[in-house]
Structures are given as structure tokens and as C-alpha cells.
XYZ file of C-alpha atoms in Angstrom:
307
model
C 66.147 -90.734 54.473
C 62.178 -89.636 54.522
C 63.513 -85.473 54.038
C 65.723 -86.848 51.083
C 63.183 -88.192 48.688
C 60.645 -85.334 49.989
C 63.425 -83.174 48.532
C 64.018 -85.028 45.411
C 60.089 -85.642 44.915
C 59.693 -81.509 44.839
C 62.922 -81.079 42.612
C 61.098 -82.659 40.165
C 58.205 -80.767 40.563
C 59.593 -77.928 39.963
C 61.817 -79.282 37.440
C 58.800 -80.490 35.490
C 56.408 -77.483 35.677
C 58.024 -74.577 37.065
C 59.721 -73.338 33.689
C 56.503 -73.736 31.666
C 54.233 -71.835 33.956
C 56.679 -69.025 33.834
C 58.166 -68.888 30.597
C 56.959 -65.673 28.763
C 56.577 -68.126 25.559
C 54.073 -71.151 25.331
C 55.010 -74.479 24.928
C 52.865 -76.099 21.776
C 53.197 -79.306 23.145
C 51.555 -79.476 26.591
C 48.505 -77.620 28.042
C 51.212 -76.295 30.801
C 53.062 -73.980 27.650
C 51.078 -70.543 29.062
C 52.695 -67.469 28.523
C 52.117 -65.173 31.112
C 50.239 -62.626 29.130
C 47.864 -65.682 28.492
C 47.868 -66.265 32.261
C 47.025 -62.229 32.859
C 44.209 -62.820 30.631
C 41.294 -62.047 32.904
C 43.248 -59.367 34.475
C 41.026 -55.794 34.051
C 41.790 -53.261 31.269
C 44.503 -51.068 31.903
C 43.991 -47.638 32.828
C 45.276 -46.402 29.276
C 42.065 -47.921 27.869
C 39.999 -46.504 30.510
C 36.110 -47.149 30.228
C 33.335 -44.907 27.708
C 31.729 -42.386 29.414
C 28.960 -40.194 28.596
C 28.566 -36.446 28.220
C 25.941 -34.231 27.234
C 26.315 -30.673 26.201
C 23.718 -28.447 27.331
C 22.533 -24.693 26.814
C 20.310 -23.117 29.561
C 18.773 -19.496 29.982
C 16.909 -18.017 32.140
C 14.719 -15.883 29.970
C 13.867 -12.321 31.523
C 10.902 -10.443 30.485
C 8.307 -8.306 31.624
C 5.132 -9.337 32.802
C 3.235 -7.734 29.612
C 4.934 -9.572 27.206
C 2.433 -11.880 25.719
C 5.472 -14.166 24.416
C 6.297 -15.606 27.742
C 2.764 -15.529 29.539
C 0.785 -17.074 26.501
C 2.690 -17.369 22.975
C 5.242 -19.685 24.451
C 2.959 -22.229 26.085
C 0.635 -22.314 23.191
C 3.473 -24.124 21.196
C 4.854 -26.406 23.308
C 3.755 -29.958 24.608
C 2.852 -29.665 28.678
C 1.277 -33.244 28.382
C 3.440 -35.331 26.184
C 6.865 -35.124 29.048
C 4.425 -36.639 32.255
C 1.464 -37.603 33.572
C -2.003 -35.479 34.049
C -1.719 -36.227 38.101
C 2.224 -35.120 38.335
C 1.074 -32.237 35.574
C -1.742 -31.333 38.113
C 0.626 -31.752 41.118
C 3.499 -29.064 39.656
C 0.472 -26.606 38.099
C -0.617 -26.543 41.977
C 2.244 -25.545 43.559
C 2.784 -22.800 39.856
C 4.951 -24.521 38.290
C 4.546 -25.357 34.330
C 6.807 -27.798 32.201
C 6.736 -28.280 28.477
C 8.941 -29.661 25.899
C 9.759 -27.452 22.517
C 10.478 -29.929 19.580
C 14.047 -29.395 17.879
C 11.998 -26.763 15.119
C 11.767 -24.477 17.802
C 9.080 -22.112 17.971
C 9.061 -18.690 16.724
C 8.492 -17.234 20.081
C 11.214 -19.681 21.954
C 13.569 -18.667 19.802
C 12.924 -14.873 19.914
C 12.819 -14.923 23.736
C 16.203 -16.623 23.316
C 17.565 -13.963 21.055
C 16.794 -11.235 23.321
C 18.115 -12.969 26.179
C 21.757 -13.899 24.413
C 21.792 -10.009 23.410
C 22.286 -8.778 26.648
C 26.079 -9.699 27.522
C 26.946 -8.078 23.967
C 28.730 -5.411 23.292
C 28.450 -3.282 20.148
C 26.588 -4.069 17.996
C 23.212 -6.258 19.420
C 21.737 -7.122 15.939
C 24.576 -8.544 14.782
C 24.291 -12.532 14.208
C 24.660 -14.812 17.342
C 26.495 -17.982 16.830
C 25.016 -20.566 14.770
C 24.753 -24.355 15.925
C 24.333 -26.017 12.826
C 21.262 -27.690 13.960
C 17.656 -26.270 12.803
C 18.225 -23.394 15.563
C 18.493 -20.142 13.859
C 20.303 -19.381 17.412
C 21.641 -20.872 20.606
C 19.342 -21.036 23.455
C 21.923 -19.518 25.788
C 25.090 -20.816 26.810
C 26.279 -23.877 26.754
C 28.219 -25.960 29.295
C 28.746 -30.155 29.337
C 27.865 -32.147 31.963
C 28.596 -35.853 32.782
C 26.166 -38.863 33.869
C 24.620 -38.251 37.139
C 26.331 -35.195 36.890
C 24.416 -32.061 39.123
C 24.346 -29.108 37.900
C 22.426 -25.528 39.972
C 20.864 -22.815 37.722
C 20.101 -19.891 39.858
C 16.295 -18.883 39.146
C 16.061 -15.803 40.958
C 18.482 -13.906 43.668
C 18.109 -10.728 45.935
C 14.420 -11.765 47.212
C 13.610 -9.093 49.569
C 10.590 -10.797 52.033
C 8.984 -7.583 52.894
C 7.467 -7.754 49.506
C 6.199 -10.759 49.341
C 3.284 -12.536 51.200
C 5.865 -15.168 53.241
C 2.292 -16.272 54.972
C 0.969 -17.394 51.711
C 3.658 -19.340 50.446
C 3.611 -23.133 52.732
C 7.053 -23.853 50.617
C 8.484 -20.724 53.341
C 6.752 -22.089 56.498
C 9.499 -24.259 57.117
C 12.182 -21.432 56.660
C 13.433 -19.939 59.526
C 15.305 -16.987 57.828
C 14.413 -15.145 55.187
C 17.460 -13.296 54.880
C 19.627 -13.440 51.535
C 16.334 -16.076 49.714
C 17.185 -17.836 46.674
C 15.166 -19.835 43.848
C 17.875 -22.552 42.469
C 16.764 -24.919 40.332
C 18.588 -28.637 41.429
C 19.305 -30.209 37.990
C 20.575 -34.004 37.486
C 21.386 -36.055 34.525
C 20.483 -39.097 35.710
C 20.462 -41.104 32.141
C 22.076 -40.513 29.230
C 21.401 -42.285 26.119
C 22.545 -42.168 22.430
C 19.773 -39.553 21.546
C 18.022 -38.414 24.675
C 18.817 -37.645 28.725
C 16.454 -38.552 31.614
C 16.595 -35.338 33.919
C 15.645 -34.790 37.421
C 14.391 -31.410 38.926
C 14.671 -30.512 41.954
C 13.387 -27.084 43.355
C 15.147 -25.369 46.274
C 14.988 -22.683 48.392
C 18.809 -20.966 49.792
C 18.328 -18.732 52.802
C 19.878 -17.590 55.765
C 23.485 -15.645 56.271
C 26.196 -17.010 54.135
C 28.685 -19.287 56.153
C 32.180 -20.368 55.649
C 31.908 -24.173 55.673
C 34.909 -26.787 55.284
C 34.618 -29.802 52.649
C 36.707 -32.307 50.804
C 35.840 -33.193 47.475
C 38.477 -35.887 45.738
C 41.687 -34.840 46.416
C 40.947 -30.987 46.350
C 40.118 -29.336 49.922
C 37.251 -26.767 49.625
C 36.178 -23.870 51.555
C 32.621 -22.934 49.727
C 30.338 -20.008 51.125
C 26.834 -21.840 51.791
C 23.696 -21.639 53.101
C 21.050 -23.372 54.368
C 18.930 -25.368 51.465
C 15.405 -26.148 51.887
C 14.607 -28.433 48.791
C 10.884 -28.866 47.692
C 10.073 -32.293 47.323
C 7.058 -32.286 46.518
C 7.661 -30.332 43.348
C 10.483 -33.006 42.334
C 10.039 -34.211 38.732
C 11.765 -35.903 36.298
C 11.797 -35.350 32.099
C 13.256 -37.181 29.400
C 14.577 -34.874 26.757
C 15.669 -36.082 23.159
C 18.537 -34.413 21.093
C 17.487 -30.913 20.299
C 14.696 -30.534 22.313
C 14.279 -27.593 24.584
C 12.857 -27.548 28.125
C 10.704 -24.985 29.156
C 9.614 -24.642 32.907
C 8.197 -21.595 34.168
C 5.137 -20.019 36.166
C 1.908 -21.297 36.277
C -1.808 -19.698 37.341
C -2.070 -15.950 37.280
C -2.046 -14.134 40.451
C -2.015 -16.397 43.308
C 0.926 -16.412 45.900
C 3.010 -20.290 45.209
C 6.350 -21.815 44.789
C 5.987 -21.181 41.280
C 5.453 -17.524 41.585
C 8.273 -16.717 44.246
C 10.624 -18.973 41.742
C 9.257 -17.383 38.284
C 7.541 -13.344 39.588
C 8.402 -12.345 42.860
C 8.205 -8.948 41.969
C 5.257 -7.289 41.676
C 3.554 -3.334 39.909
C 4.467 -1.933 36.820
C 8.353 -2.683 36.673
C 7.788 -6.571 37.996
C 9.164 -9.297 35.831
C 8.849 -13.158 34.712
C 11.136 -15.546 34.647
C 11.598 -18.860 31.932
C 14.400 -21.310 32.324
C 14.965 -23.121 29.095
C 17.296 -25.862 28.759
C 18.402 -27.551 25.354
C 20.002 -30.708 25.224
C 22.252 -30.212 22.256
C 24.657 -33.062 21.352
C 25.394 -36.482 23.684
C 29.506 -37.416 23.072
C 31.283 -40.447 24.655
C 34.697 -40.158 25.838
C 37.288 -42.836 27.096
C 37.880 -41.740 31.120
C 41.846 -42.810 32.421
C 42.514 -42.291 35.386
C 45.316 -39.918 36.490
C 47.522 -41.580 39.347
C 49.142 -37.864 40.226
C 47.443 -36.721 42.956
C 47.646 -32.949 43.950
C 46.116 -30.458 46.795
C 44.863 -27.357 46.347
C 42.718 -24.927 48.398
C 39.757 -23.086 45.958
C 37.449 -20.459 47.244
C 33.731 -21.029 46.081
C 31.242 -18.568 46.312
């Protein structure tokens, strides 16, 4: 008889309960009537709503002049801020190893902006006065192109390519001692958004040095299979440094000190005699955008070729 009113006991149970707790419409008159979307409640967003996230659009340049020109050795410099975007001891540090940073309000300066003009002529064709696209901002022009880039999002702006050793002074440079091959050198500059705000980006800048014969390497990124031509990446450390930027602003980094053999120097004028040239990167931080992410459930494979 004990299995019988065991039986019996859990019939009504169910009986009592079981609909209630089920039933896709609530009950108004007992605290058992949820509905089962009430029930899902705490459940997470679905992946139609997605989450916000933030992107920044960007224009960067690397300005090209030579040496002479008194726009990018002097006029530039003397109208930006060097000592408003970090500290005297990490301005010291980075003027050391020849490196100079300075932040260009969003009324850029003459000289910014006609170093930007003559670098967004060059992939022209035709006709090189004719007007460059306008922003819409206070920019009369563009500072180069522009590109978007997510949070934490890394982005590598080749400085200067084709480095040929034999005319440089490798012995001079203690950023090269630790680089074993000099073949193929390259200045990147390592650039991270690691902030973004509703009006300004926290950036991080990290100088490196590519060498060494190009090799075929295997990676897997998401759900895409890579097969990237690399080389070996010495990153300077010690000439790390981080910026915050506001809407409109422009970044400036280039060479510091005159003649003396530095990072700086083999990044910004590793040339050197009458045809030599200097270098300027300038990057603007044009408009910050949120988006709603989903995420795609259809998962493909490809094979891509970097180089």
C-alpha cells in the first residue's frame, strides 16, 4: 500500500502545480500563474539585439618631404602642443631615443594642413589642384585616408620600407643591437585603440622593427585559416607610449634632434645627402560611431594569402 499513496501523493503534485508553471499564460490568482516568458526573464539578450560597440574612424598619412623643407623640420612643431599629450620625463624619454609627439587642435594649422595636401595629391590623376574631398569638419582637407577601426582594435602603419644597412651606422643605433639580420628592415608603427569614448580615444604606440627573410608561416584567426608572409618583429619598448586624442584632433609623431644616429632617425630619415628625406605620420581621429554587433551563427572556411 506504501507505493500507492506515494503515487497518489505526486499525482497531486503535479495535478496542483504542474499546469501553472507551464502554461504560456499567468494565472492572476496565485503567485504559481508564471508564463514562461516571465520565467525566461533573466535569460541574456538575444543575439538579434546584440550588444553597442564602438568604432572610430581614422585618417593617417605618412607625410613625405625633403629634408629642406622648413614645414616639417620647424613650422609644424612650432604649432602644435608636445607637452599638453604626456609628461616632461616620458617627453624626455621619446626625445632621447628621436622621437617627437604633438597634438594639432581640430583648427589645424596652416602648415599641417598643407603638408597634408601635398601628400593626398600624389595618388591623383589629372588634374592635382583640383579640390580634395571635404569632411565637413573645420578641415579645409582630409589628412589622408581614412579607415575605421574597433575597440582594442590594432592597426600597423608602415613608417619606412626598403632600409638598405650599408647606409646606415647599424653600430650607432642600440634599438639594432639586438637584430640579428638586417636584411629586408622595416619601421612599423604598432597602433592600438585601447579606449574609446564619446569624444576622444586613448591610443597606444608601439614602435617596431621587421627584419630578416620573409617566411611562409601558418595561423588561424576565427574561423578563417591564414597563411601570412612574416618576419621577425623586434618591438621597442622602451619607446612605448600612449595618447589620448579628442574628436578632430590630429597626431603628429615624427623625428626628433638633428643629426645624431637613433630610433627616431632610422624610423623618420634614414636616408641621408642631397636627395634624403623626412618622414611625419599624422593620424586624425575623425568621428567615434556605435554600432549594435550580432553574431552570425554561419560559420565558413576560407584560405587568404597575406602579404
Amino acid at each position: 500500500m506504501v507505493p500507492v499513496r506515494i503515487s497518489l501523493a505526486t499525482m497531486l503534485l503535479l495535478g496542483l502545480s504542474g499546469c501553472a508553471l507551464w502554461s504560456d499564460t499567468a494565472s492572476t490568482d496565485s503567485d504559481w500563474g508564471l508564463s514562461w516568458k516571465e520565467l525566461r526573464g533573466d535569460q541574456p539578450k538575444s543575439d538579434e539585439e546584440g550588444r553597442l560597440l564602438k568604432v572610430a574612424s581614422v585618417e593617417a598619412n605618412i607625410v613625405r618631404r625633403p629634408v629642406g623643407d622648413a614645414r616639417i623640420r620647424t613650422i609644424v612643431w612650432d604649432e602644435v602642443d608636445e607637452s599638453g599629450p604626456m609628461t616632461p620625463e616620458e617627453r624626455q624619454r621619446l626625445n632621447a631615443a628621436g622621437f617627437r609627439v604633438g597634438i594639432a587642435g581640430s583648427s589645424t594649422p596652416w602648415a599641417l594642413q598643407s603638408l597634408a595636401k601635398d601628400a593626398m595629391k600624389i595618388p591623383m590623376a589629372n588634374d592635382v589642384d583640383s579640390a580634395l574631398p571635404n569632411t565637413g569638419t573645420v578641415f579645409s582637407t582630409p589628412v589622408g585616408p581614412s579607415f575605421t577601426v574597433f575597440e582594442r582594435g590594432v592597426t600597423r602603419l608602415e613608417v619606412q620600407a626598403n632600409i638598405d644597412p650599408r647606409k646606415i651606422p647599424t653600430k650607432s643605433i642600440p634599438e639594432l643591437s639586438d637584430v640579428n639580420d638586417l636584411t629586408d628592415v622595416r619601421c612599423v608603427l604598432e597602433v592600438t585603440v585601447e579606449e574609446l569614448n564619446s569624444d576622444w580615444a586613448m591610443l597606444n604606440i608601439l614602435p617596431q622593427i621587421y627584419y630578416g627573410a620573409n617566411t611562409v608561416r601558418l595561423s588561424v584567426a576565427g574561423n578563417n585559416s591564414h597563411l601570412p608572409v612574416r618576419q621577425s618583429v623586434h618591438p621597442l619598448y622602451e619607446q612605448q607610449f600612449r595618447v589620448r586624442i579628442h574628436q578632430g584632433e590630429v597626431l603628429v609623431v615624427g623625428r626628433h634632434g638633428a643629426d645624431q644616429w637613433h630610433a627616431g632617425r632610422l624610423f623618420f630619415q634614414p636616408d641621408q645627402g642631397s636627395s634624403a628625406t623626412e618622414s611625419m605620420l599624422l593620424i586624425r581621429l575623425a568621428a567615434i560611431d556605435e554600432i549594435r554587433g550580432r553574431r552570425d551563427t554561419t560559420v565558413t572556411y576560407s584560405e587568404t594569402q597575406s602579404w
